[in-house]
CSV table of C-alpha atoms in Angstrom, one decimal:
chain,number,residue,atom,x,y,z
A,1,MET,CA,83.0,93.6,113.9
A,2,PRO,CA,86.6,94.2,112.8
A,3,LEU,CA,88.1,91.7,110.4
A,4,GLN,CA,90.7,89.3,111.5
A,5,THR,CA,94.0,89.9,109.9
A,6,PRO,CA,96.5,87.2,108.9
A,7,PRO,CA,100.0,87.2,110.6
A,8,LEU,CA,101.6,88.4,107.3
A,9,ARG,CA,98.9,91.2,106.4
A,10,GLY,CA,101.7,93.7,106.5
A,11,ILE,CA,104.1,91.8,104.3
A,12,HIS,CA,101.4,91.1,101.9
A,13,ASP,CA,100.6,94.7,101.6
A,14,GLU,CA,104.1,95.7,101.0
A,15,ARG,CA,104.0,93.2,98.2
A,16,GLY,CA,101.2,95.1,96.5
A,17,ALA,CA,98.5,92.4,97.2
A,18,LYS,CA,94.8,93.4,96.9
A,19,PHE,CA,92.6,92.2,99.8
A,20,THR,CA,89.1,90.9,100.3
A,21,GLU,CA,86.9,90.0,103.2
A,22,PHE,CA,86.6,86.3,103.6
A,23,GLY,CA,84.9,84.4,106.4
A,24,GLY,CA,85.6,87.2,108.6
A,25,TRP,CA,89.3,87.7,107.6
A,26,ASP,CA,91.0,90.3,105.6
A,27,MET,CA,92.9,88.1,103.1
A,28,PRO,CA,95.0,88.6,100.0
A,29,VAL,CA,92.8,88.0,97.1
A,30,GLU,CA,95.5,88.9,94.4
A,31,PHE,CA,99.1,89.7,94.3
A,32,ASP,CA,99.9,90.0,90.5
A,33,SER,CA,97.0,88.5,88.6
A,34,ILE,CA,94.9,85.5,88.9
A,35,ARG,CA,95.9,84.2,85.5
A,36,THR,CA,99.6,84.5,86.5
A,37,GLU,CA,99.2,83.1,90.0
A,38,HIS,CA,97.1,80.2,88.6
A,39,ALA,CA,99.6,79.4,85.9
A,40,ALA,CA,102.5,79.3,88.4
A,41,VAL,CA,100.7,76.7,90.6
A,42,ARG,CA,99.9,74.4,87.5
A,43,GLU,CA,103.2,74.8,86.0
A,44,ASP,CA,105.7,75.7,88.8
A,45,ALA,CA,104.7,76.4,92.3
A,46,GLY,CA,102.9,79.0,94.3
A,47,ILE,CA,102.6,79.8,98.0
A,48,PHE,CA,99.3,80.6,99.6
A,49,ASP,CA,98.8,82.4,102.8
A,50,VAL,CA,95.6,80.3,104.2
A,51,SER,CA,96.0,81.5,107.9
A,52,HIS,CA,92.2,82.0,107.8
A,53,MET,CA,91.7,78.5,108.2
A,54,GLY,CA,90.9,77.2,111.7
A,55,GLN,CA,92.9,75.0,113.9
A,56,ILE,CA,91.3,73.1,116.7
A,57,HIS,CA,93.3,70.7,118.8
A,58,VAL,CA,91.7,67.7,120.5
A,59,THR,CA,93.5,65.5,122.9
A,60,GLY,CA,92.7,63.3,125.9
A,61,PRO,CA,91.6,59.6,126.8
A,62,ASP,CA,88.4,60.3,124.7
A,63,ALA,CA,89.6,62.3,121.9
A,64,THR,CA,89.1,59.4,119.4
A,65,ALA,CA,85.5,58.9,120.7
A,66,LEU,CA,84.7,62.7,120.4
A,67,MET,CA,86.1,63.0,116.9
A,68,GLN,CA,84.4,59.9,115.8
A,69,ARG,CA,81.0,61.1,116.9
A,70,LEU,CA,81.3,64.5,115.6
A,71,THR,CA,82.8,63.6,112.0
A,72,THR,CA,81.7,61.6,109.3
A,73,ASN,CA,84.8,59.7,108.4
A,74,ASP,CA,86.5,56.8,110.5
A,75,VAL,CA,89.2,58.6,112.7
A,76,SER,CA,90.1,55.1,114.2
A,77,GLU,CA,91.8,54.5,110.8
A,78,LEU,CA,94.3,57.2,111.3
A,79,ALA,CA,97.8,56.3,112.4
A,80,ILE,CA,100.0,59.1,113.6
A,81,GLY,CA,100.9,61.3,110.8
A,82,ASP,CA,97.9,60.4,108.9
A,83,SER,CA,95.2,62.8,107.8
A,84,GLN,CA,91.7,62.6,106.5
A,85,TYR,CA,89.0,64.5,104.8
A,86,ALA,CA,85.9,64.4,106.6
A,87,THR,CA,82.5,66.4,106.9
A,88,ILE,CA,80.7,67.6,110.2
A,89,THR,CA,77.1,67.1,109.6
A,90,ASP,CA,73.9,67.8,111.5
A,91,GLU,CA,71.2,65.4,112.8
A,92,ASP,CA,69.7,65.5,109.3
A,93,GLY,CA,72.9,64.6,107.7
A,94,THR,CA,73.5,68.0,106.0
A,95,ILE,CA,77.0,69.4,105.9
A,96,ILE,CA,77.8,72.0,108.5
A,97,ASP,CA,81.4,72.0,107.4
A,98,ASP,CA,84.2,70.0,105.8
A,99,THR,CA,87.5,69.6,107.3
A,100,VAL,CA,90.8,67.8,107.3
A,101,ILE,CA,91.7,66.0,110.5
A,102,TYR,CA,95.3,65.2,111.2
A,103,ARG,CA,96.3,62.5,113.9
A,104,LEU,CA,99.3,64.2,115.7
A,105,PRO,CA,102.0,62.3,117.7
A,106,ASN,CA,100.5,61.2,121.0
A,107,GLU,CA,101.5,64.0,123.4
A,108,ASP,CA,100.3,65.3,126.8
A,109,ASN,CA,101.6,68.8,126.2
A,110,GLY,CA,99.3,69.6,123.5
A,111,SER,CA,101.2,71.5,120.7
A,112,PRO,CA,100.9,70.2,117.3
A,113,VAL,CA,104.3,71.9,116.4
A,114,ASP,CA,106.7,71.6,119.1
A,115,THR,CA,106.9,67.9,119.3
A,116,SER,CA,109.5,65.4,118.4
A,117,SER,CA,109.5,64.3,114.7
A,118,VAL,CA,106.9,61.6,113.9
A,119,ALA,CA,109.6,60.1,111.6
A,120,GLU,CA,111.6,59.0,114.7
A,121,SER,CA,108.5,57.2,116.1
A,122,ASP,CA,107.3,54.1,114.4
A,123,GLY,CA,104.2,56.2,113.3
A,124,ASN,CA,101.9,54.2,115.5
A,125,ASP,CA,103.0,54.9,119.0
A,126,LEU,CA,100.0,54.2,121.0
A,127,GLU,CA,101.4,55.5,124.3
A,128,GLY,CA,100.0,58.7,125.4
A,129,GLU,CA,96.8,60.4,124.8
A,130,PRO,CA,95.4,60.3,121.3
A,131,THR,CA,95.7,63.7,119.8
A,132,TYR,CA,94.1,65.5,116.8
A,133,LEU,CA,94.3,68.6,114.9
A,134,PHE,CA,91.5,69.6,112.7
A,135,VAL,CA,91.0,72.5,110.2
A,136,PRO,CA,87.5,73.9,110.0
A,137,ASN,CA,86.9,76.6,107.4
A,138,ALA,CA,87.4,80.3,107.8
A,139,GLY,CA,85.1,82.1,110.3
A,140,THR,CA,83.8,78.7,111.6
A,141,ASP,CA,86.3,77.8,114.3
A,142,GLU,CA,84.7,79.5,117.2
A,143,ALA,CA,81.3,77.9,116.5
A,144,THR,CA,83.1,74.5,115.8
A,145,HIS,CA,85.1,74.8,118.9
A,146,GLN,CA,81.8,75.4,120.9
A,147,ARG,CA,80.3,72.4,119.2
A,148,TRP,CA,82.9,70.1,120.3
A,149,ILE,CA,82.8,71.6,124.1
A,150,ASP,CA,79.1,71.2,124.1
A,151,TYR,CA,79.1,67.7,123.0
A,152,ARG,CA,82.0,66.6,125.0
A,153,ASN,CA,80.2,67.8,128.1
A,154,GLU,CA,76.8,66.3,126.8
A,155,TRP,CA,78.6,62.9,126.3
A,156,ASP,CA,80.6,63.3,129.5
A,157,LEU,CA,83.8,62.5,127.5
A,158,GLU,CA,87.3,63.1,128.7
A,159,ALA,CA,89.1,65.4,126.1
A,160,THR,CA,90.5,68.8,125.9
A,161,VAL,CA,89.6,70.9,123.1
A,162,ASP,CA,91.4,74.1,122.2
A,163,ASN,CA,90.9,76.6,119.5
A,164,ARG,CA,94.3,77.6,118.4
A,165,THR,CA,93.5,79.4,115.2
A,166,ASP,CA,95.2,82.5,116.6
A,167,GLU,CA,98.3,80.8,117.5
A,168,TYR,CA,99.1,79.5,114.0
A,169,ALA,CA,99.6,80.6,110.4
A,170,MET,CA,98.9,78.1,107.7
A,171,PHE,CA,100.6,78.2,104.4
A,172,ALA,CA,100.1,76.2,101.1
A,173,VAL,CA,102.9,75.5,98.8
A,174,GLN,CA,101.3,73.9,95.6
A,175,GLY,CA,102.4,72.9,92.3
A,176,PRO,CA,104.6,70.5,90.5
A,177,ASN,CA,107.7,71.9,91.9
A,178,ALA,CA,106.3,72.5,95.4
A,179,VAL,CA,107.7,69.3,96.8
A,180,GLU,CA,111.4,70.3,95.6
A,181,LEU,CA,110.8,73.5,97.2
A,182,VAL,CA,109.7,72.4,100.6
A,183,ALA,CA,112.3,69.5,100.6
A,184,ASP,CA,115.0,72.2,100.1
A,185,VAL,CA,114.1,74.1,103.3
A,186,THR,CA,114.0,71.2,105.8
A,187,ASP,CA,116.2,68.3,106.6
A,188,ASP,CA,113.2,66.3,107.4
A,189,PRO,CA,112.3,63.7,104.8
A,190,VAL,CA,109.2,65.4,103.6
A,191,THR,CA,109.4,63.8,100.2
A,192,ASP,CA,108.7,60.5,101.7
A,193,LEU,CA,105.2,61.5,102.7
A,194,SER,CA,102.3,60.1,100.9
A,195,ARG,CA,99.2,62.0,99.9
A,196,PHE,CA,97.5,63.0,103.2
A,197,GLU,CA,100.3,62.1,105.4
A,198,ALA,CA,101.9,64.6,107.6
A,199,THR,CA,104.9,65.0,109.8
A,200,ASN,CA,106.8,67.5,112.2
A,201,ALA,CA,109.5,69.0,110.3
A,202,THR,CA,112.0,71.9,111.1
A,203,ILE,CA,112.1,75.0,108.7
A,204,ASP,CA,114.6,77.6,109.6
A,205,GLY,CA,114.8,76.3,113.1
A,206,VAL,CA,111.0,76.5,113.7
A,207,ASP,CA,109.0,73.3,114.2
A,208,CYS,CA,106.3,73.1,111.7
A,209,TRP,CA,103.5,70.6,111.1
A,210,ILE,CA,103.8,69.7,107.3
A,211,ALA,CA,101.0,67.6,105.3
A,212,ARG,CA,101.0,66.4,101.7
A,213,THR,CA,97.6,68.1,101.3
A,214,GLY,CA,96.1,71.0,99.2
A,215,TYR,CA,93.4,72.4,97.6
A,216,THR,CA,94.5,73.0,94.1
A,217,GLY,CA,94.6,69.7,92.5
A,218,GLU,CA,98.3,69.9,92.3
A,219,ASP,CA,100.9,68.1,94.5
A,220,GLY,CA,102.3,70.2,97.5
A,221,PHE,CA,102.2,70.6,101.2
A,222,GLU,CA,100.1,72.5,103.7
A,223,LEU,CA,102.3,74.0,106.6
A,224,ILE,CA,100.9,74.8,110.1
A,225,VAL,CA,103.5,77.1,111.6
A,226,PRO,CA,103.6,79.0,114.8
A,227,GLU,CA,102.0,82.5,114.3
A,228,THR,CA,105.2,84.3,115.7
A,229,GLU,CA,107.4,82.7,113.1
A,230,ALA,CA,105.3,83.1,110.2
A,231,GLU,CA,107.3,85.7,108.5
A,232,SER,CA,110.5,83.8,108.5
A,233,ILE,CA,108.8,80.6,107.3
A,234,TRP,CA,107.0,82.5,104.4
A,235,ALA,CA,110.4,84.1,103.4
A,236,GLN,CA,111.8,80.6,102.8
A,237,PHE,CA,110.0,80.3,99.6
A,238,ASP,CA,111.0,81.8,96.6
A,239,CYS,CA,107.9,81.3,94.5
A,240,GLN,CA,104.8,83.0,93.3
A,241,PRO,CA,102.8,84.3,96.2
A,242,CYS,CA,99.0,83.5,95.3
A,243,GLY,CA,95.8,84.9,96.6
A,244,LEU,CA,92.4,83.7,97.1
A,245,GLY,CA,91.3,84.3,93.6
A,246,ALA,CA,93.7,81.8,92.2
A,247,ARG,CA,92.9,79.4,95.0
A,248,ASP,CA,89.3,79.6,93.8
A,249,THR,CA,89.9,79.0,90.2
A,250,LEU,CA,92.4,76.2,90.8
A,251,ARG,CA,89.9,74.5,93.3
A,252,ILE,CA,87.0,74.8,90.8
A,253,GLU,CA,89.1,73.2,88.1
A,254,ALA,CA,89.9,70.5,90.5
A,255,GLY,CA,86.2,69.9,91.4
A,256,LEU,CA,86.6,70.8,95.0
A,257,LEU,CA,84.0,72.3,97.2
A,258,LEU,CA,84.0,75.7,98.7
A,259,ALA,CA,82.0,76.0,102.2
A,260,GLY,CA,79.4,78.6,102.1
A,261,GLN,CA,79.1,78.4,98.5
A,262,ASP,CA,78.9,74.8,97.2
A,263,PHE,CA,77.1,74.0,100.5
A,264,ASP,CA,75.7,76.3,103.0
A,265,HIS,CA,74.2,74.8,106.1
A,266,GLU,CA,71.9,77.9,106.3
A,267,SER,CA,70.8,78.7,102.9
A,268,ASP,CA,71.4,75.5,101.0
A,269,PRO,CA,72.1,72.4,103.2
A,270,ARG,CA,73.3,69.5,101.3
A,271,THR,CA,74.3,65.9,102.3
A,272,PRO,CA,77.8,64.8,101.6
A,273,TYR,CA,76.3,62.3,98.9
A,274,GLU,CA,74.7,65.2,97.2
A,275,ALA,CA,77.9,67.2,97.2
A,276,GLY,CA,79.9,64.3,95.7
A,277,ILE,CA,81.9,63.7,98.7
A,278,GLY,CA,80.2,60.5,99.9
A,279,PHE,CA,83.6,59.2,100.5
A,280,THR,CA,83.9,61.1,103.6
A,281,VAL,CA,81.0,59.0,105.2
A,282,ASP,CA,81.6,55.9,106.9
A,283,LEU,CA,78.3,54.5,107.9
A,284,GLU,CA,80.0,51.8,110.1
A,285,THR,CA,80.9,54.6,112.6
A,286,GLU,CA,78.5,56.4,114.8
A,287,PHE,CA,78.2,60.1,114.3
A,288,ILE,CA,75.8,62.7,114.5
A,289,GLY,CA,73.8,62.4,111.2
A,290,ARG,CA,74.6,58.9,110.5
A,291,ASP,CA,71.1,57.6,110.5
A,292,ALA,CA,70.0,60.3,108.2
A,293,LEU,CA,72.6,59.6,105.8
A,294,ALA,CA,72.1,55.9,105.9
A,295,GLN,CA,68.5,56.6,104.9
A,296,VAL,CA,69.7,58.9,102.1
A,297,LYS,CA,72.0,56.2,100.8
A,298,ALA,CA,69.1,53.6,100.9
A,299,ASP,CA,66.8,55.9,99.2
A,300,GLY,CA,69.0,57.3,96.6
A,301,LEU,CA,69.6,60.9,95.6
A,302,GLU,CA,67.2,63.3,94.0
A,303,GLU,CA,69.8,66.0,93.3
A,304,GLN,CA,73.7,65.9,93.0
A,305,LEU,CA,76.4,68.4,92.4
A,306,VAL,CA,77.6,68.5,88.7
A,307,GLY,CA,80.3,70.0,87.0
A,308,PHE,CA,79.5,71.9,83.7
A,309,GLU,CA,81.1,73.8,80.9
A,310,LEU,CA,79.5,76.5,79.3
A,311,ILE,CA,79.3,76.2,75.7
A,312,ASP,CA,77.9,79.7,74.7
A,313,ARG,CA,80.1,82.8,75.6
A,314,GLY,CA,79.7,83.9,79.1
A,315,VAL,CA,80.9,83.3,82.6
A,316,PRO,CA,78.5,81.3,85.0
A,317,ARG,CA,78.6,82.8,88.5
A,318,HIS,CA,77.4,81.8,92.0
A,319,GLY,CA,73.6,82.1,92.2
A,320,TYR,CA,72.7,81.9,88.4
A,321,ASP,CA,69.8,79.7,87.6
A,322,ILE,CA,70.4,76.2,85.7
A,323,THR,CA,67.6,75.4,83.5
A,324,ASN,CA,66.9,72.3,81.3
A,325,THR,CA,66.5,72.9,77.6
A,326,GLU,CA,62.9,73.8,77.9
A,327,SER,CA,64.0,76.7,80.2
A,328,ARG,CA,62.6,75.3,83.4
A,329,VAL,CA,64.7,76.2,86.3
A,330,ILE,CA,66.1,72.9,87.9
A,331,GLY,CA,69.1,74.2,89.8
A,332,THR,CA,71.6,76.9,90.7
A,333,VAL,CA,75.1,77.6,90.0
A,334,THR,CA,77.1,77.3,93.2
A,335,SER,CA,80.6,78.1,91.9
A,336,GLY,CA,81.7,79.3,88.4
A,337,THR,CA,84.7,80.9,86.7
A,338,MET,CA,86.4,81.4,83.5
A,339,SER,CA,89.2,78.6,83.8
A,340,PRO,CA,92.6,80.0,83.2
A,341,THR,CA,94.0,76.4,82.4
A,342,LEU,CA,91.2,75.3,80.0
A,343,GLU,CA,90.2,78.8,78.9
A,344,GLN,CA,86.7,77.6,79.3
A,345,ALA,CA,83.9,78.8,81.4
A,346,LEU,CA,83.2,76.2,84.2
A,347,GLY,CA,80.7,75.8,87.0
A,348,LEU,CA,79.4,73.7,89.6
A,349,GLY,CA,75.8,73.2,90.7
A,350,TYR,CA,73.1,71.0,91.9
A,351,VAL,CA,70.8,69.3,89.4
A,352,PRO,CA,68.1,66.7,89.6
A,353,VAL,CA,70.0,63.2,89.2
A,354,GLU,CA,68.3,62.7,85.8
A,355,TYR,CA,70.3,65.8,84.5
A,356,ALA,CA,73.6,64.7,86.1
A,357,GLU,CA,75.0,62.4,83.5
A,358,PRO,CA,78.1,63.8,81.7
A,359,GLY,CA,77.1,65.0,78.2
A,360,THR,CA,73.7,66.1,79.4
A,361,THR,CA,72.7,69.6,77.9
A,362,LEU,CA,71.6,72.3,80.3
A,363,GLN,CA,71.3,76.1,80.2
A,364,VAL,CA,72.7,78.6,82.6
A,365,VAL,CA,70.8,81.9,82.8
A,366,VAL,CA,73.4,84.7,82.6
A,367,ARG,CA,72.1,88.0,83.0
A,368,GLY,CA,68.8,87.2,81.7
A,369,GLN,CA,70.1,85.1,78.6
A,370,SER,CA,70.0,81.4,78.4
A,371,LYS,CA,73.4,80.0,77.6
A,372,LYS,CA,74.0,76.5,76.6
A,373,ALA,CA,76.1,74.2,79.0
A,374,ARG,CA,77.0,70.6,79.0
A,375,VAL,CA,77.5,68.4,82.2
A,376,GLU,CA,81.2,67.2,82.6
A,377,PRO,CA,83.0,64.8,84.6
A,378,LEU,CA,84.7,66.1,87.7
A,379,PRO,CA,87.4,67.0,88.2
A,380,PHE,CA,87.7,69.2,85.1
A,381,ILE,CA,91.4,68.6,85.0
A,382,GLU,CA,93.7,65.8,85.8
A,383,THR,CA,94.6,66.1,89.6
A,384,GLN,CA,97.1,64.6,92.0
B,1,MET,CA,100.1,102.8,92.8
B,2,SER,CA,99.6,105.3,90.1
B,3,PHE,CA,97.6,104.7,87.1
B,4,ASP,CA,97.9,106.2,83.6
B,5,ILE,CA,95.2,108.9,83.3
B,6,PRO,CA,95.5,110.4,79.6
B,7,GLU,CA,94.6,114.2,79.7
B,8,ASP,CA,93.5,114.0,76.0
B,9,ARG,CA,90.2,112.4,77.1
B,10,GLN,CA,87.3,112.5,79.6
B,11,TYR,CA,86.0,110.2,82.3
B,12,LEU,CA,82.8,109.1,84.0
B,13,GLU,CA,82.8,108.4,87.7
B,14,SER,CA,82.0,104.8,86.8
B,15,HIS,CA,85.4,104.6,85.3
B,16,GLU,CA,84.8,104.8,81.6
B,17,TRP,CA,86.8,107.0,79.4
B,18,ALA,CA,85.5,109.0,76.3
B,19,HIS,CA,87.8,110.4,73.4
B,20,GLU,CA,86.4,112.4,70.6
B,21,THR,CA,88.0,112.5,67.2
B,22,ASP,CA,86.2,113.9,64.2
B,23,GLY,CA,82.9,114.0,66.0
B,24,ILE,CA,83.0,110.3,66.9
B,25,VAL,CA,83.3,109.4,70.6
B,26,ARG,CA,85.6,106.3,71.2
B,27,VAL,CA,84.8,104.7,74.6
B,28,GLY,CA,86.7,102.3,77.0
B,29,ILE,CA,87.5,101.7,80.7
B,30,SER,CA,90.4,103.4,82.6
B,31,ASP,CA,93.7,101.9,83.7
B,32,PHE,CA,92.2,102.0,87.3
B,33,ALA,CA,89.2,100.0,86.3
B,34,GLN,CA,91.1,97.4,84.6
B,35,ASP,CA,93.5,97.0,87.6
B,36,GLU,CA,90.6,96.7,90.0
B,37,LEU,CA,88.8,94.2,87.8
B,38,GLY,CA,91.9,92.1,87.2
B,39,ASP,CA,92.1,89.6,84.5
B,40,VAL,CA,89.3,90.4,82.1
B,41,VAL,CA,87.9,87.3,80.4
B,42,PHE,CA,84.8,88.4,78.7
B,43,VAL,CA,83.2,91.6,77.2
B,44,GLU,CA,79.4,91.9,76.2
B,45,LEU,CA,79.0,94.9,74.0
B,46,PRO,CA,75.9,96.3,71.8
B,47,ASP,CA,75.8,95.8,68.1
B,48,GLU,CA,76.7,98.4,65.6
B,49,GLY,CA,73.6,100.5,64.7
B,50,ASP,CA,72.2,100.0,68.4
B,51,SER,CA,71.4,103.2,70.4
B,52,VAL,CA,73.1,103.9,73.8
B,53,THR,CA,72.1,106.5,76.4
B,54,GLN,CA,74.2,108.6,78.6
B,55,ASN,CA,74.8,107.1,82.1
B,56,GLU,CA,73.0,103.9,81.2
B,57,GLU,CA,74.4,100.5,80.7
B,58,PHE,CA,75.6,99.6,77.3
B,59,GLY,CA,77.4,96.3,78.1
B,60,VAL,CA,79.3,94.1,80.7
B,61,VAL,CA,83.0,93.5,81.4
B,62,GLU,CA,83.8,90.4,83.3
B,63,SER,CA,87.1,89.5,84.9
B,64,ILE,CA,87.9,86.1,86.5
B,65,LYS,CA,86.7,87.6,89.8
B,66,ALA,CA,84.0,90.0,89.1
B,67,VAL,CA,81.2,91.3,86.8
B,68,SER,CA,80.9,95.0,86.2
B,69,ASP,CA,78.4,97.0,84.1
B,70,LEU,CA,79.6,99.5,81.5
B,71,TYR,CA,77.9,102.9,81.3
B,72,ALA,CA,77.9,105.2,78.3
B,73,PRO,CA,79.5,108.6,78.5
B,74,VAL,CA,77.2,110.0,75.9
B,75,SER,CA,74.0,109.2,74.0
B,76,GLY,CA,74.1,108.2,70.4
B,77,GLU,CA,74.4,105.5,67.9
B,78,VAL,CA,77.1,103.0,68.1
B,79,VAL,CA,79.0,103.1,64.9
B,80,ALA,CA,81.9,100.6,65.8
B,81,VAL,CA,82.4,97.8,68.1
B,82,ASN,CA,85.9,96.4,69.0
B,83,GLU,CA,85.3,92.9,68.1
B,84,ASP,CA,89.0,92.0,68.9
B,85,LEU,CA,87.9,91.9,72.5
B,86,PHE,CA,85.6,88.9,71.8
B,87,ASN,CA,88.6,86.8,71.1
B,88,ALA,CA,91.2,88.7,73.1
B,89,PRO,CA,89.5,90.2,76.3
B,90,GLU,CA,92.9,90.6,77.9
B,91,LEU,CA,93.4,93.7,75.6
B,92,VAL,CA,91.5,95.5,78.1
B,93,ASN,CA,94.0,94.8,80.7
B,94,GLU,CA,97.1,95.2,78.5
B,95,ASP,CA,96.1,98.5,76.8
B,96,PRO,CA,92.9,100.0,78.2
B,97,PHE,CA,93.3,103.2,76.4
B,98,GLY,CA,94.5,102.0,73.2
B,99,GLU,CA,93.9,98.6,71.8
B,100,GLY,CA,91.4,97.8,74.6
B,101,TRP,CA,88.6,100.3,73.4
B,102,MET,CA,85.1,99.2,73.3
B,103,LEU,CA,82.8,101.3,71.3
B,104,GLU,CA,82.6,104.2,68.9
B,105,ILE,CA,79.5,106.4,69.3
B,106,ASP,CA,78.0,109.1,67.0
B,107,PRO,CA,77.1,111.2,69.9
B,108,ASP,CA,73.8,113.2,70.1
B,109,ASP,CA,75.4,115.6,72.7
B,110,ASP,CA,78.7,116.9,73.5
B,111,LEU,CA,81.1,115.7,76.3
B,112,GLU,CA,80.7,118.7,78.7
B,113,GLU,CA,79.2,116.8,81.7
B,114,LEU,CA,82.1,114.5,82.0
B,115,LEU,CA,85.1,114.6,84.3
B,116,SER,CA,88.6,116.1,83.1
B,117,ALA,CA,91.5,113.9,83.6
B,118,GLY,CA,92.4,115.8,86.8
B,119,GLU,CA,88.9,115.4,88.2
B,120,TYR,CA,89.1,111.9,87.6
B,121,GLU,CA,92.5,111.5,89.2
B,122,ASP,CA,91.0,113.2,92.3
B,123,GLN,CA,88.0,110.7,92.4
B,124,ILE,CA,90.2,107.7,92.4
B,125,ALA,CA,92.9,109.0,94.7
């Protein structure tokens, strides 16, 4: 199957980017060097093309009910312009995907980016039909769209579910100077947004959806823009272009999960509690997997995700064994890297809870050799 | 993108270079290889006195994004290891044919089987 290409594939290529396959997309992995791009985001600002992320739009009288029953968090808490991190779980409570859900202005025309500014409303306009946009991970948009359609039909709910992944590009502008950069290119009051708040804003005459969210541990915004205008919006930002390589090192330092790696519904199913994102679960709501997760919460965990630092020289990588100090295999590294900020080899992995306390000594088997490691609190760095 | 390919040395298909001076073969990885790897963060090398075998692994170079085995261009005894790389692996990126060298080998054979600069250039073209 041919790879999907982001709208700016050609622009990135001209810029000298290297590309990698990710979730069925041909995405820039590196523009200059991971170290350079990583440092730009920690110290200044960087822009990422994350158009591989899905965009699914849900509206209609039962949109809230549908979202509530298919995601673990409480969408009824969302005022217009709010967003929340949530998981999509199976009946057994294991994570199928993680996602950010945006509550859009109530509109009947269905577009998240050509509506009037949220700032002009009172932020809680309950007229019209509730409208949501949520962002599943790369390559999962079609299956997720189908899941929403299937359950909508099964439950006989009235909601329109559109997969708009192909219609939009998505960029992330991240770093201590990112807010200023975004504020400079729009007249809309984006600096007023709190973390996880979003709004319509006009950039270069184009209506965009701008959220104060990100995946780097830094302040900044994620922008959802019409695919046809992607090039002009991208060109507005005079900062370091960054690829998926730096995105990975940044998110590991921030202790953020990567779908398909830190949880994988097929090969390593995990509950949100095991994955350290129990805060996405609201057991007061009814959703698929709720009863299983209530049971997990009552019974307590057997394993959980930990962060660790490698004390001996080496780099932990996805799939390496984690052992206890008696060399008994107790877990697997799910993510690992050499942290450009801390200049320290860091990893994430699942271990039995008795090994999860920060300060616990573990070992990671790096190409047959046991390397000493120590459990560290997450995130590894201070984050926004 | 063009890469530096000094003509005074020979190459392996696996992107190591070999440069013989006074009967000792110095070994590193090519400019192309360091560029493909990206930021090198770790180098694992044999000890002085170890033996290496032509076309077999002698160590590992790791960048932030990838792990890559290193292959010996000749068989022989390791007579020097660039220990600077343990604290400054980025030398492999900055100066792959100079300060970023990895090993010196007292070879059992000559370098005849290796690629010339031109042949290597054709390979990476």
